[in-house]
Amino acid sequence: MRSHSGKKAITAVVDEFVANVAADARINKFFALTASDPKRMATFKGNLVDQICQAGGGPCTYAGKSMKEAHAGMGVSTADFSALVEDLVKALDKLKVGEKEKNELLSVLGPMNSDIVEKP
Ligand code: HEM
């Protein structure tokens, strides 16, 4: 996912990932407000695309909040975090993202749990 055309692939992954999360009874309550407002959902997805694109080496720049700021006060648990990563892996597998890219992405996102999880 390094080339510019990768942005289309990333957008497809984010769409699939967010659909998985919305259908995931373990964690979808966190996203009730996001899902209730199409503009908010579009901004959220755009931020995710930029973040994943940047994590993959660019050329996008993530301009959203820090992970600590974005998730402060949500009370995300380790189990919630694992459920979300599982939903992401499902999306990556469904869209046949290669093992190398998949592992690269997961190795960038995994360490973010210390900024996101409030209930270890
Ligand atoms: C590696 C894991 C995660 C990444 C990379 C991530 C990424 C993001 C990003 C980029 C935003 C947008 C920040 C902004 O608006 O400036 C965000 C917001 C949010 N995240 Fe996460 N997140 C992760 C884990 C989680 C988990 C585990 C939960 C809850 C189960 C969660 C719930 C939310 C919610 C509810 C928002 C607010 C969405 C909105 O603005 O409507 N996130 N996250």
mmCIF file with all atom_site columns, C-alpha atoms in Angstrom, residues 4-114:
data_model
loop_
_atom_site.group_PDB
_atom_site.id
_atom_site.type_symbol
_atom_site.label_atom_id
_atom_site.label_alt_id
_atom_site.label_comp_id
_atom_site.label_asym_id
_atom_site.label_entity_id
_atom_site.label_seq_id
_atom_site.pdbx_PDB_ins_code
_atom_site.Cartn_x
_atom_site.Cartn_y
_atom_site.Cartn_z
_atom_site.occupancy
_atom_site.B_iso_or_equiv
_atom_site.pdbx_formal_charge
_atom_site.auth_seq_id
_atom_site.auth_comp_id
_atom_site.auth_asym_id
_atom_site.auth_atom_id
_atom_site.pdbx_PDB_model_num
ATOM 1   C CA . HIS A 1 4   ? -0.842  6.686   -4.693 1.00 0.00 ? 4   HIS A CA 1
ATOM 2   C CA . SER A 1 5   ? -3.370  4.263   -6.185 1.00 0.00 ? 5   SER A CA 1
ATOM 3   C CA . GLY A 1 6   ? -3.189  2.484   -2.861 1.00 0.00 ? 6   GLY A CA 1
ATOM 4   C CA . LYS A 1 7   ? -5.614  5.056   -1.523 1.00 0.00 ? 7   LYS A CA 1
ATOM 5   C CA . LYS A 1 8   ? -8.455  3.394   -3.389 1.00 0.00 ? 8   LYS A CA 1
ATOM 6   C CA . ALA A 1 9   ? -7.556  0.033   -1.875 1.00 0.00 ? 9   ALA A CA 1
ATOM 7   C CA . ILE A 1 10  ? -7.307  1.577   1.588  1.00 0.00 ? 10  ILE A CA 1
ATOM 8   C CA . THR A 1 11  ? -10.717 3.203   1.187  1.00 0.00 ? 11  THR A CA 1
ATOM 9   C CA . ALA A 1 12  ? -12.190 -0.195  0.297  1.00 0.00 ? 12  ALA A CA 1
ATOM 10  C CA . VAL A 1 13  ? -10.584 -1.701  3.415  1.00 0.00 ? 13  VAL A CA 1
ATOM 11  C CA . VAL A 1 14  ? -11.911 1.106   5.619  1.00 0.00 ? 14  VAL A CA 1
ATOM 12  C CA . ASP A 1 15  ? -15.442 0.741   4.209  1.00 0.00 ? 15  ASP A CA 1
ATOM 13  C CA . GLU A 1 16  ? -15.380 -2.996  4.865  1.00 0.00 ? 16  GLU A CA 1
ATOM 14  C CA . PHE A 1 17  ? -13.805 -2.551  8.291  1.00 0.00 ? 17  PHE A CA 1
ATOM 15  C CA . VAL A 1 18  ? -16.390 0.019   9.416  1.00 0.00 ? 18  VAL A CA 1
ATOM 16  C CA . ALA A 1 19  ? -19.195 -2.241  8.156  1.00 0.00 ? 19  ALA A CA 1
ATOM 17  C CA . ASN A 1 20  ? -17.718 -5.090  10.240 1.00 0.00 ? 20  ASN A CA 1
ATOM 18  C CA . VAL A 1 21  ? -17.536 -2.871  13.318 1.00 0.00 ? 21  VAL A CA 1
ATOM 19  C CA . ALA A 1 22  ? -21.118 -1.651  12.803 1.00 0.00 ? 22  ALA A CA 1
ATOM 20  C CA . ALA A 1 23  ? -22.268 -5.277  12.722 1.00 0.00 ? 23  ALA A CA 1
ATOM 21  C CA . ASP A 1 24  ? -20.158 -6.295  15.728 1.00 0.00 ? 24  ASP A CA 1
ATOM 22  C CA . ALA A 1 25  ? -22.383 -6.387  18.812 1.00 0.00 ? 25  ALA A CA 1
ATOM 23  C CA . ARG A 1 26  ? -19.285 -6.512  21.041 1.00 0.00 ? 26  ARG A CA 1
ATOM 24  C CA . ILE A 1 27  ? -18.230 -2.960  20.159 1.00 0.00 ? 27  ILE A CA 1
ATOM 25  C CA . ASN A 1 28  ? -20.773 -1.212  17.928 1.00 0.00 ? 28  ASN A CA 1
ATOM 26  C CA . LYS A 1 29  ? -22.250 0.742   20.829 1.00 0.00 ? 29  LYS A CA 1
ATOM 27  C CA . PHE A 1 30  ? -19.089 2.863   20.849 1.00 0.00 ? 30  PHE A CA 1
ATOM 28  C CA . PHE A 1 31  ? -19.942 4.003   17.340 1.00 0.00 ? 31  PHE A CA 1
ATOM 29  C CA . ALA A 1 32  ? -23.628 4.824   17.829 1.00 0.00 ? 32  ALA A CA 1
ATOM 30  C CA . LEU A 1 33  ? -23.084 8.570   17.506 1.00 0.00 ? 33  LEU A CA 1
ATOM 31  C CA . THR A 1 34  ? -20.738 8.169   14.534 1.00 0.00 ? 34  THR A CA 1
ATOM 32  C CA . ALA A 1 35  ? -23.216 5.932   12.704 1.00 0.00 ? 35  ALA A CA 1
ATOM 33  C CA . SER A 1 36  ? -26.103 8.318   13.398 1.00 0.00 ? 36  SER A CA 1
ATOM 34  C CA . ASP A 1 37  ? -24.604 11.148  11.354 1.00 0.00 ? 37  ASP A CA 1
ATOM 35  C CA . PRO A 1 38  ? -23.417 10.591  7.762  1.00 0.00 ? 38  PRO A CA 1
ATOM 36  C CA . LYS A 1 39  ? -21.133 13.631  7.841  1.00 0.00 ? 39  LYS A CA 1
ATOM 37  C CA . ARG A 1 40  ? -19.499 12.477  11.020 1.00 0.00 ? 40  ARG A CA 1
ATOM 38  C CA . MET A 1 41  ? -19.112 8.976   9.555  1.00 0.00 ? 41  MET A CA 1
ATOM 39  C CA . ALA A 1 42  ? -17.510 10.406  6.399  1.00 0.00 ? 42  ALA A CA 1
ATOM 40  C CA . THR A 1 43  ? -15.024 12.436  8.452  1.00 0.00 ? 43  THR A CA 1
ATOM 41  C CA . PHE A 1 44  ? -14.206 9.414   10.599 1.00 0.00 ? 44  PHE A CA 1
ATOM 42  C CA . LYS A 1 45  ? -13.627 7.203   7.550  1.00 0.00 ? 45  LYS A CA 1
ATOM 43  C CA . GLY A 1 46  ? -11.508 9.909   5.905  1.00 0.00 ? 46  GLY A CA 1
ATOM 44  C CA . ASN A 1 47  ? -9.342  10.134  8.995  1.00 0.00 ? 47  ASN A CA 1
ATOM 45  C CA . LEU A 1 48  ? -8.940  6.355   9.099  1.00 0.00 ? 48  LEU A CA 1
ATOM 46  C CA . VAL A 1 49  ? -7.939  6.251   5.433  1.00 0.00 ? 49  VAL A CA 1
ATOM 47  C CA . ASP A 1 50  ? -5.316  8.956   5.965  1.00 0.00 ? 50  ASP A CA 1
ATOM 48  C CA . GLN A 1 51  ? -4.013  7.294   9.094  1.00 0.00 ? 51  GLN A CA 1
ATOM 49  C CA . ILE A 1 52  ? -3.636  3.891   7.418  1.00 0.00 ? 52  ILE A CA 1
ATOM 50  C CA . CYS A 1 53  ? -2.149  5.500   4.292  1.00 0.00 ? 53  CYS A CA 1
ATOM 51  C CA . GLN A 1 54  ? 0.373   7.408   6.393  1.00 0.00 ? 54  GLN A CA 1
ATOM 52  C CA . ALA A 1 55  ? 1.210   4.272   8.381  1.00 0.00 ? 55  ALA A CA 1
ATOM 53  C CA . GLY A 1 56  ? 1.938   2.548   5.077  1.00 0.00 ? 56  GLY A CA 1
ATOM 54  C CA . GLY A 1 57  ? 4.463   5.184   4.104  1.00 0.00 ? 57  GLY A CA 1
ATOM 55  C CA . GLY A 1 58  ? 2.305   7.917   2.589  1.00 0.00 ? 58  GLY A CA 1
ATOM 56  C CA . PRO A 1 59  ? 1.736   10.037  0.591  1.00 0.00 ? 59  PRO A CA 1
ATOM 57  C CA . CYS A 1 60  ? -1.229  10.923  2.850  1.00 0.00 ? 60  CYS A CA 1
ATOM 58  C CA . THR A 1 61  ? -0.931  12.924  6.027  1.00 0.00 ? 61  THR A CA 1
ATOM 59  C CA . TYR A 1 62  ? -3.160  12.132  8.975  1.00 0.00 ? 62  TYR A CA 1
ATOM 60  C CA . ALA A 1 63  ? -4.534  15.391  10.346 1.00 0.00 ? 63  ALA A CA 1
ATOM 61  C CA . GLY A 1 64  ? -6.930  14.015  12.969 1.00 0.00 ? 64  GLY A CA 1
ATOM 62  C CA . LYS A 1 65  ? -6.544  13.914  16.726 1.00 0.00 ? 65  LYS A CA 1
ATOM 63  C CA . SER A 1 66  ? -3.858  11.937  18.499 1.00 0.00 ? 66  SER A CA 1
ATOM 64  C CA . MET A 1 67  ? -5.011  8.450   19.487 1.00 0.00 ? 67  MET A CA 1
ATOM 65  C CA . LYS A 1 68  ? -4.949  9.457   23.146 1.00 0.00 ? 68  LYS A CA 1
ATOM 66  C CA . GLU A 1 69  ? -7.129  12.524  22.540 1.00 0.00 ? 69  GLU A CA 1
ATOM 67  C CA . ALA A 1 70  ? -9.499  10.743  20.151 1.00 0.00 ? 70  ALA A CA 1
ATOM 68  C CA . HIS A 1 71  ? -10.307 7.941   22.623 1.00 0.00 ? 71  HIS A CA 1
ATOM 69  C CA . ALA A 1 72  ? -10.075 9.713   25.961 1.00 0.00 ? 72  ALA A CA 1
ATOM 70  C CA . GLY A 1 73  ? -12.921 8.873   28.318 1.00 0.00 ? 73  GLY A CA 1
ATOM 71  C CA . MET A 1 74  ? -14.438 6.129   26.145 1.00 0.00 ? 74  MET A CA 1
ATOM 72  C CA . GLY A 1 75  ? -13.429 3.417   28.553 1.00 0.00 ? 75  GLY A CA 1
ATOM 73  C CA . VAL A 1 76  ? -12.134 1.112   25.813 1.00 0.00 ? 76  VAL A CA 1
ATOM 74  C CA . SER A 1 77  ? -11.037 -2.269  27.220 1.00 0.00 ? 77  SER A CA 1
ATOM 75  C CA . THR A 1 78  ? -8.385  -4.665  25.963 1.00 0.00 ? 78  THR A CA 1
ATOM 76  C CA . ALA A 1 79  ? -11.211 -6.949  24.771 1.00 0.00 ? 79  ALA A CA 1
ATOM 77  C CA . ASP A 1 80  ? -12.786 -4.050  22.822 1.00 0.00 ? 80  ASP A CA 1
ATOM 78  C CA . PHE A 1 81  ? -9.426  -3.312  21.228 1.00 0.00 ? 81  PHE A CA 1
ATOM 79  C CA . SER A 1 82  ? -8.957  -6.977  20.226 1.00 0.00 ? 82  SER A CA 1
ATOM 80  C CA . ALA A 1 83  ? -12.480 -7.106  18.779 1.00 0.00 ? 83  ALA A CA 1
ATOM 81  C CA . LEU A 1 84  ? -11.770 -4.043  16.628 1.00 0.00 ? 84  LEU A CA 1
ATOM 82  C CA . VAL A 1 85  ? -8.464  -5.458  15.384 1.00 0.00 ? 85  VAL A CA 1
ATOM 83  C CA . GLU A 1 86  ? -10.279 -8.714  14.572 1.00 0.00 ? 86  GLU A CA 1
ATOM 84  C CA . ASP A 1 87  ? -12.799 -6.728  12.481 1.00 0.00 ? 87  ASP A CA 1
ATOM 85  C CA . LEU A 1 88  ? -9.914  -5.039  10.686 1.00 0.00 ? 88  LEU A CA 1
ATOM 86  C CA . VAL A 1 89  ? -8.150  -8.340  9.959  1.00 0.00 ? 89  VAL A CA 1
ATOM 87  C CA . LYS A 1 90  ? -11.424 -9.724  8.562  1.00 0.00 ? 90  LYS A CA 1
ATOM 88  C CA . ALA A 1 91  ? -11.611 -6.745  6.192  1.00 0.00 ? 91  ALA A CA 1
ATOM 89  C CA . LEU A 1 92  ? -7.950  -7.115  5.143  1.00 0.00 ? 92  LEU A CA 1
ATOM 90  C CA . ASP A 1 93  ? -8.453  -10.833 4.475  1.00 0.00 ? 93  ASP A CA 1
ATOM 91  C CA . LYS A 1 94  ? -11.696 -10.334 2.579  1.00 0.00 ? 94  LYS A CA 1
ATOM 92  C CA . LEU A 1 95  ? -10.032 -7.765  0.310  1.00 0.00 ? 95  LEU A CA 1
ATOM 93  C CA . LYS A 1 96  ? -7.024  -10.040 -0.071 1.00 0.00 ? 96  LYS A CA 1
ATOM 94  C CA . VAL A 1 97  ? -4.453  -7.600  1.258  1.00 0.00 ? 97  VAL A CA 1
ATOM 95  C CA . GLY A 1 98  ? -1.071  -9.371  1.201  1.00 0.00 ? 98  GLY A CA 1
ATOM 96  C CA . GLU A 1 99  ? 0.444   -10.860 4.362  1.00 0.00 ? 99  GLU A CA 1
ATOM 97  C CA . LYS A 1 100 ? 3.333   -8.403  4.224  1.00 0.00 ? 100 LYS A CA 1
ATOM 98  C CA . GLU A 1 101 ? 1.145   -5.280  4.076  1.00 0.00 ? 101 GLU A CA 1
ATOM 99  C CA . LYS A 1 102 ? -1.227  -6.762  6.620  1.00 0.00 ? 102 LYS A CA 1
ATOM 100 C CA . ASN A 1 103 ? 1.537   -7.456  9.120  1.00 0.00 ? 103 ASN A CA 1
ATOM 101 C CA . GLU A 1 104 ? 3.102   -4.041  8.495  1.00 0.00 ? 104 GLU A CA 1
ATOM 102 C CA . LEU A 1 105 ? -0.175  -2.314  9.236  1.00 0.00 ? 105 LEU A CA 1
ATOM 103 C CA . LEU A 1 106 ? -0.915  -4.406  12.309 1.00 0.00 ? 106 LEU A CA 1
ATOM 104 C CA . SER A 1 107 ? 2.555   -3.773  13.674 1.00 0.00 ? 107 SER A CA 1
ATOM 105 C CA . VAL A 1 108 ? 1.964   -0.019  13.410 1.00 0.00 ? 108 VAL A CA 1
ATOM 106 C CA . LEU A 1 109 ? -1.536  -0.140  14.927 1.00 0.00 ? 109 LEU A CA 1
ATOM 107 C CA . GLY A 1 110 ? -0.883  -2.706  17.668 1.00 0.00 ? 110 GLY A CA 1
ATOM 108 C CA . PRO A 1 111 ? 1.337   -0.448  19.808 1.00 0.00 ? 111 PRO A CA 1
ATOM 109 C CA . MET A 1 112 ? -1.375  2.251   19.709 1.00 0.00 ? 112 MET A CA 1
ATOM 110 C CA . ASN A 1 113 ? -3.321  0.232   22.258 1.00 0.00 ? 113 ASN A CA 1
ATOM 111 C CA . SER A 1 114 ? -1.434  1.902   25.081 1.00 0.00 ? 114 SER A CA 1
#
